[in-house]
């Protein structure tokens, strides 16, 4: 088997040792930092979400390397998916669902050219557990938000203080990196919670 060089491109300092650990049982794979991407066969972009910085990184990889790009992320929107396809991203993995076997398989598929350009957003959502991202309390609250109730009404209906309702909403938005209540309701609908 030929040697394969995988360049890990991430702002997360733990990504490089994490990927190295997952691929440790593959002696033909060498994991290297981002600055070696020009010599790599695979550029693995590891990120929580696809933001402008991530898109800039993927564009830079496309311009400066012939490496096949794999994206490992927790969150992807349909708009991100279209942009990544234009940047020739070879494959997508759900960061929470990555296993040693799946990562190794993804590298093999990308090298063989067997993967579709980018998996549909629904596949990423399925791998992340969809509705499991929300607690039972958050699901109750989201249903009331979707029905148009304000903070005071939700507090009364759930027998919580308004402060508790705001705290639940804030924690959910922060944990899931959602922008506002409407974004949370839309996210819950896509995950099949509502």
PDB file of N, CA and C in Angstrom, residues 49 74-77 96 130 133-134 138 142 145 168-191:
ATOM      1  N   UNK A  49     -18.300  24.370  13.168  1.00  0.00           N
ATOM      2  CA  UNK A  49     -19.308  24.807  12.207  1.00  0.00           C
ATOM      3  C   UNK A  49     -18.613  25.444  11.011  1.00  0.00           C
ATOM      4  N   UNK A  74     -19.678  19.643  12.937  1.00  0.00           N
ATOM      5  CA  UNK A  74     -20.915  19.346  13.657  1.00  0.00           C
ATOM      6  C   UNK A  74     -22.125  19.970  12.989  1.00  0.00           C
ATOM      7  N   UNK A  75     -21.909  21.070  12.276  1.00  0.00           N
ATOM      8  CA  UNK A  75     -23.048  21.843  11.792  1.00  0.00           C
ATOM      9  C   UNK A  75     -22.807  22.303  10.359  1.00  0.00           C
ATOM     10  N   UNK A  76     -23.795  22.070   9.520  1.00  0.00           N
ATOM     11  CA  UNK A  76     -23.698  22.458   8.116  1.00  0.00           C
ATOM     12  C   UNK A  76     -25.075  22.879   7.626  1.00  0.00           C
ATOM     13  N   UNK A  77     -25.139  23.974   6.886  1.00  0.00           N
ATOM     14  CA  UNK A  77     -26.407  24.411   6.305  1.00  0.00           C
ATOM     15  C   UNK A  77     -26.414  24.087   4.812  1.00  0.00           C
ATOM     16  N   UNK A  96     -19.181  14.503  15.608  1.00  0.00           N
ATOM     17  CA  UNK A  96     -19.598  13.732  16.790  1.00  0.00           C
ATOM     18  C   UNK A  96     -19.648  12.229  16.525  1.00  0.00           C
ATOM     19  N   UNK A 130     -29.929  14.281  15.627  1.00  0.00           N
ATOM     20  CA  UNK A 130     -31.133  15.057  15.366  1.00  0.00           C
ATOM     21  C   UNK A 130     -31.783  15.581  16.622  1.00  0.00           C
ATOM     22  N   UNK A 133     -30.306  16.274  20.277  1.00  0.00           N
ATOM     23  CA  UNK A 133     -29.545  17.477  20.612  1.00  0.00           C
ATOM     24  C   UNK A 133     -30.299  18.324  21.624  1.00  0.00           C
ATOM     25  N   UNK A 134     -31.602  18.090  21.810  1.00  0.00           N
ATOM     26  CA  UNK A 134     -32.427  18.878  22.710  1.00  0.00           C
ATOM     27  C   UNK A 134     -32.822  18.066  23.934  1.00  0.00           C
ATOM     28  N   UNK A 138     -36.134  21.528  26.884  1.00  0.00           N
ATOM     29  CA  UNK A 138     -35.974  22.378  25.706  1.00  0.00           C
ATOM     30  C   UNK A 138     -37.033  22.066  24.655  1.00  0.00           C
ATOM     31  N   UNK A 142     -39.537  24.679  23.123  1.00  0.00           N
ATOM     32  CA  UNK A 142     -39.543  24.920  21.673  1.00  0.00           C
ATOM     33  C   UNK A 142     -40.942  24.793  21.080  1.00  0.00           C
ATOM     34  N   UNK A 145     -42.650  27.987  21.900  1.00  0.00           N
ATOM     35  CA  UNK A 145     -42.111  29.050  21.049  1.00  0.00           C
ATOM     36  C   UNK A 145     -42.690  28.953  19.642  1.00  0.00           C
ATOM     37  N   UNK A 168     -32.854  28.779  30.018  1.00  0.00           N
ATOM     38  CA  UNK A 168     -32.958  27.576  29.180  1.00  0.00           C
ATOM     39  C   UNK A 168     -32.710  27.941  27.718  1.00  0.00           C
ATOM     40  N   UNK A 169     -33.352  29.018  27.275  1.00  0.00           N
ATOM     41  CA  UNK A 169     -33.187  29.464  25.884  1.00  0.00           C
ATOM     42  C   UNK A 169     -31.737  29.836  25.616  1.00  0.00           C
ATOM     43  N   UNK A 170     -31.147  30.611  26.509  1.00  0.00           N
ATOM     44  CA  UNK A 170     -29.760  31.049  26.324  1.00  0.00           C
ATOM     45  C   UNK A 170     -28.806  29.852  26.258  1.00  0.00           C
ATOM     46  N   UNK A 171     -28.961  28.898  27.166  1.00  0.00           N
ATOM     47  CA  UNK A 171     -28.076  27.722  27.179  1.00  0.00           C
ATOM     48  C   UNK A 171     -28.229  26.899  25.905  1.00  0.00           C
ATOM     49  N   UNK A 172     -29.464  26.750  25.443  1.00  0.00           N
ATOM     50  CA  UNK A 172     -29.714  25.993  24.217  1.00  0.00           C
ATOM     51  C   UNK A 172     -29.090  26.702  23.011  1.00  0.00           C
ATOM     52  N   UNK A 173     -29.295  28.007  22.907  1.00  0.00           N
ATOM     53  CA  UNK A 173     -28.739  28.766  21.788  1.00  0.00           C
ATOM     54  C   UNK A 173     -27.217  28.703  21.787  1.00  0.00           C
ATOM     55  N   UNK A 174     -26.624  28.822  22.954  1.00  0.00           N
ATOM     56  CA  UNK A 174     -25.164  28.793  23.063  1.00  0.00           C
ATOM     57  C   UNK A 174     -24.618  27.413  22.720  1.00  0.00           C
ATOM     58  N   UNK A 175     -25.201  26.364  23.304  1.00  0.00           N
ATOM     59  CA  UNK A 175     -24.711  25.001  23.091  1.00  0.00           C
ATOM     60  C   UNK A 175     -24.815  24.567  21.632  1.00  0.00           C
ATOM     61  N   UNK A 176     -25.920  24.931  20.981  1.00  0.00           N
ATOM     62  CA  UNK A 176     -26.151  24.505  19.605  1.00  0.00           C
ATOM     63  C   UNK A 176     -25.715  25.551  18.576  1.00  0.00           C
ATOM     64  N   UNK A 177     -25.139  26.638  19.062  1.00  0.00           N
ATOM     65  CA  UNK A 177     -24.647  27.727  18.203  1.00  0.00           C
ATOM     66  C   UNK A 177     -25.756  28.243  17.275  1.00  0.00           C
ATOM     67  N   UNK A 178     -26.879  28.549  17.890  1.00  0.00           N
ATOM     68  CA  UNK A 178     -28.013  29.086  17.151  1.00  0.00           C
ATOM     69  C   UNK A 178     -28.094  30.590  17.406  1.00  0.00           C
ATOM     70  N   UNK A 179     -28.636  31.328  16.445  1.00  0.00           N
ATOM     71  CA  UNK A 179     -28.612  32.790  16.533  1.00  0.00           C
ATOM     72  C   UNK A 179     -29.705  33.370  17.418  1.00  0.00           C
ATOM     73  N   UNK A 180     -30.899  32.793  17.349  1.00  0.00           N
ATOM     74  CA  UNK A 180     -32.021  33.360  18.092  1.00  0.00           C
ATOM     75  C   UNK A 180     -33.110  32.296  18.236  1.00  0.00           C
ATOM     76  N   UNK A 181     -34.228  32.687  18.821  1.00  0.00           N
ATOM     77  CA  UNK A 181     -35.318  31.732  19.070  1.00  0.00           C
ATOM     78  C   UNK A 181     -35.893  31.158  17.768  1.00  0.00           C
ATOM     79  N   UNK A 182     -36.034  31.992  16.769  1.00  0.00           N
ATOM     80  CA  UNK A 182     -36.564  31.518  15.485  1.00  0.00           C
ATOM     81  C   UNK A 182     -35.623  30.480  14.865  1.00  0.00           C
ATOM     82  N   UNK A 183     -34.324  30.728  14.970  1.00  0.00           N
ATOM     83  CA  UNK A 183     -33.334  29.776  14.459  1.00  0.00           C
ATOM     84  C   UNK A 183     -33.437  28.457  15.225  1.00  0.00           C
ATOM     85  N   UNK A 184     -33.669  28.532  16.543  1.00  0.00           N
ATOM     86  CA  UNK A 184     -33.814  27.323  17.358  1.00  0.00           C
ATOM     87  C   UNK A 184     -35.036  26.513  16.928  1.00  0.00           C
ATOM     88  N   UNK A 185     -36.151  27.207  16.679  1.00  0.00           N
ATOM     89  CA  UNK A 185     -37.378  26.515  16.235  1.00  0.00           C
ATOM     90  C   UNK A 185     -37.134  25.859  14.876  1.00  0.00           C
ATOM     91  N   UNK A 186     -36.498  26.572  13.960  1.00  0.00           N
ATOM     92  CA  UNK A 186     -36.207  26.010  12.633  1.00  0.00           C
ATOM     93  C   UNK A 186     -35.280  24.798  12.751  1.00  0.00           C
ATOM     94  N   UNK A 187     -34.269  24.898  13.603  1.00  0.00           N
ATOM     95  CA  UNK A 187     -33.331  23.787  13.812  1.00  0.00           C
ATOM     96  C   UNK A 187     -34.078  22.560  14.364  1.00  0.00           C
ATOM     97  N   UNK A 188     -34.975  22.803  15.319  1.00  0.00           N
ATOM     98  CA  UNK A 188     -35.761  21.719  15.916  1.00  0.00           C
ATOM     99  C   UNK A 188     -36.680  21.075  14.876  1.00  0.00           C
ATOM    100  N   UNK A 189     -37.239  21.892  13.995  1.00  0.00           N
ATOM    101  CA  UNK A 189     -38.118  21.345  12.946  1.00  0.00           C
ATOM    102  C   UNK A 189     -37.326  20.452  12.004  1.00  0.00           C
ATOM    103  N   UNK A 190     -36.125  20.897  11.609  1.00  0.00           N
ATOM    104  CA  UNK A 190     -35.295  20.081  10.717  1.00  0.00           C
ATOM    105  C   UNK A 190     -34.856  18.780  11.380  1.00  0.00           C
ATOM    106  N   UNK A 191     -34.691  18.832  12.714  1.00  0.00           N
ATOM    107  CA  UNK A 191     -34.264  17.641  13.453  1.00  0.00           C
ATOM    108  C   UNK A 191     -35.437  16.719  13.758  1.00  0.00           C
TER     109      UNK A 191
END
